[in-house]
mmCIF file of C-alpha atoms in Angstrom:
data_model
loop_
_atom_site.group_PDB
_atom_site.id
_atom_site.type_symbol
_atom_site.label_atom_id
_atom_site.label_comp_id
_atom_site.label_asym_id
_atom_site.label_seq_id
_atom_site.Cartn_x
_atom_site.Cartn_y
_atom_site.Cartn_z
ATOM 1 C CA UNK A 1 -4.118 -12.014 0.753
ATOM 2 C CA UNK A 2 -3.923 -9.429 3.526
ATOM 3 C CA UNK A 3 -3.603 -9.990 6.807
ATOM 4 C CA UNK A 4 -4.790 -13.722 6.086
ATOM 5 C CA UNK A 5 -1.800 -13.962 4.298
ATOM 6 C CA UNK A 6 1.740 -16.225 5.108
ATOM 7 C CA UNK A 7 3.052 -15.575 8.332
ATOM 8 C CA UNK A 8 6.432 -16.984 7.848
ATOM 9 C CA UNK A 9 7.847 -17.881 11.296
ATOM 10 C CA UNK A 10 11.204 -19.088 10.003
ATOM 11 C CA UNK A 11 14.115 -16.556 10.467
ATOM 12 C CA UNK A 12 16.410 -16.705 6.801
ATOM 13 C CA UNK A 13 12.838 -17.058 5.049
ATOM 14 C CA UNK A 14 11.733 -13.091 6.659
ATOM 15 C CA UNK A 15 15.389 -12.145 5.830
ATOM 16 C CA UNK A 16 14.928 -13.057 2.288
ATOM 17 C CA UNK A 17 11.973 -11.533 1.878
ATOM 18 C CA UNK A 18 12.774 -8.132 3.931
ATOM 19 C CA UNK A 19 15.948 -8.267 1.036
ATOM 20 C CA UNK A 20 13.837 -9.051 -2.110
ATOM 21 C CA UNK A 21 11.922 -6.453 -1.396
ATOM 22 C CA UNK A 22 13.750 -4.146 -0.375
ATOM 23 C CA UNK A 23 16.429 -4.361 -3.298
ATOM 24 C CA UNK A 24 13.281 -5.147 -5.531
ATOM 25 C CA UNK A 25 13.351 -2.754 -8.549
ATOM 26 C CA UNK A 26 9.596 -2.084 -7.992
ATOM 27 C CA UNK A 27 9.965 -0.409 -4.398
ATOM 28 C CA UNK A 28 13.312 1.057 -5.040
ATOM 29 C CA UNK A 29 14.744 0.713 -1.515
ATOM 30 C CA UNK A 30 11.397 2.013 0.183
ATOM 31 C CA UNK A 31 11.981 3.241 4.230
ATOM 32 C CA UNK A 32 11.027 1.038 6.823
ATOM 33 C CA UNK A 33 7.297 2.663 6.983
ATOM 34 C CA UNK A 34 6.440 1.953 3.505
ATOM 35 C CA UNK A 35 8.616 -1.295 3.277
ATOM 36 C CA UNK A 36 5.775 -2.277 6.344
ATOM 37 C CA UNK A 37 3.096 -0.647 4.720
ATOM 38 C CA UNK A 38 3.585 -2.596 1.223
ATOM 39 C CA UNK A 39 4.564 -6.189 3.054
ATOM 40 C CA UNK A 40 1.790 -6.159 5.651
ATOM 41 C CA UNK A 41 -0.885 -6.618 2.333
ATOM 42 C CA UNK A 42 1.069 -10.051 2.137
ATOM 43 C CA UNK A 43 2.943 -10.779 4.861
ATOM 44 C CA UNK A 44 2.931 -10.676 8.896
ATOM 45 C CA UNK A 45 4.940 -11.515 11.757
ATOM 46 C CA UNK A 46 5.469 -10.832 15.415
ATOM 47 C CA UNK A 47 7.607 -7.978 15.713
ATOM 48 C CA UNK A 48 7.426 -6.996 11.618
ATOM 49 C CA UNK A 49 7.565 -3.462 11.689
ATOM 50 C CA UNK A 50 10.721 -3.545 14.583
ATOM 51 C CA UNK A 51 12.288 -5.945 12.370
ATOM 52 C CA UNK A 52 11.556 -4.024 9.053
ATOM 53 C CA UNK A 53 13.001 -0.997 10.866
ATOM 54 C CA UNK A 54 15.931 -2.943 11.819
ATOM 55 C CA UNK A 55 16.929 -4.301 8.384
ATOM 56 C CA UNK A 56 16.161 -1.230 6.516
ATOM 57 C CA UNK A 57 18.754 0.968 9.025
ATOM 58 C CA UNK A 58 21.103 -1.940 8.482
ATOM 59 C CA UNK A 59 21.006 -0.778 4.807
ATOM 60 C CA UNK A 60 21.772 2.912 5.147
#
């Protein structure tokens, strides 16, 4: 997909997805730059990486 991909504008759907993946077995709660590097093949939004950032400090 790249940057072609979904750019989901809806709030709860970028929450859920910033949670899948990070929780998500396969990325094993990645930081926020490789969290952004591995979404933005699939996925972008207006403020991504800020938000990314956000949600992964959030976490800690």
């Amino acid at each position: 997909m790249g940057w072609g991909g979904p750019r989901p504008n809806d709030v709860e759907l970028k929450r859920l997805i910033l949670s899948e993946t990070h929780k998500s077995g396969f990325f094993i709660h990645p930081g926020s730059t490789k969290m952004y590097q591995d979404l933005k093949r699939d996925f972008l939004w207006p403020n991504m990486k800020t938000e990314i950032a956000e949600f992964v400090s959030r976490c800690m």
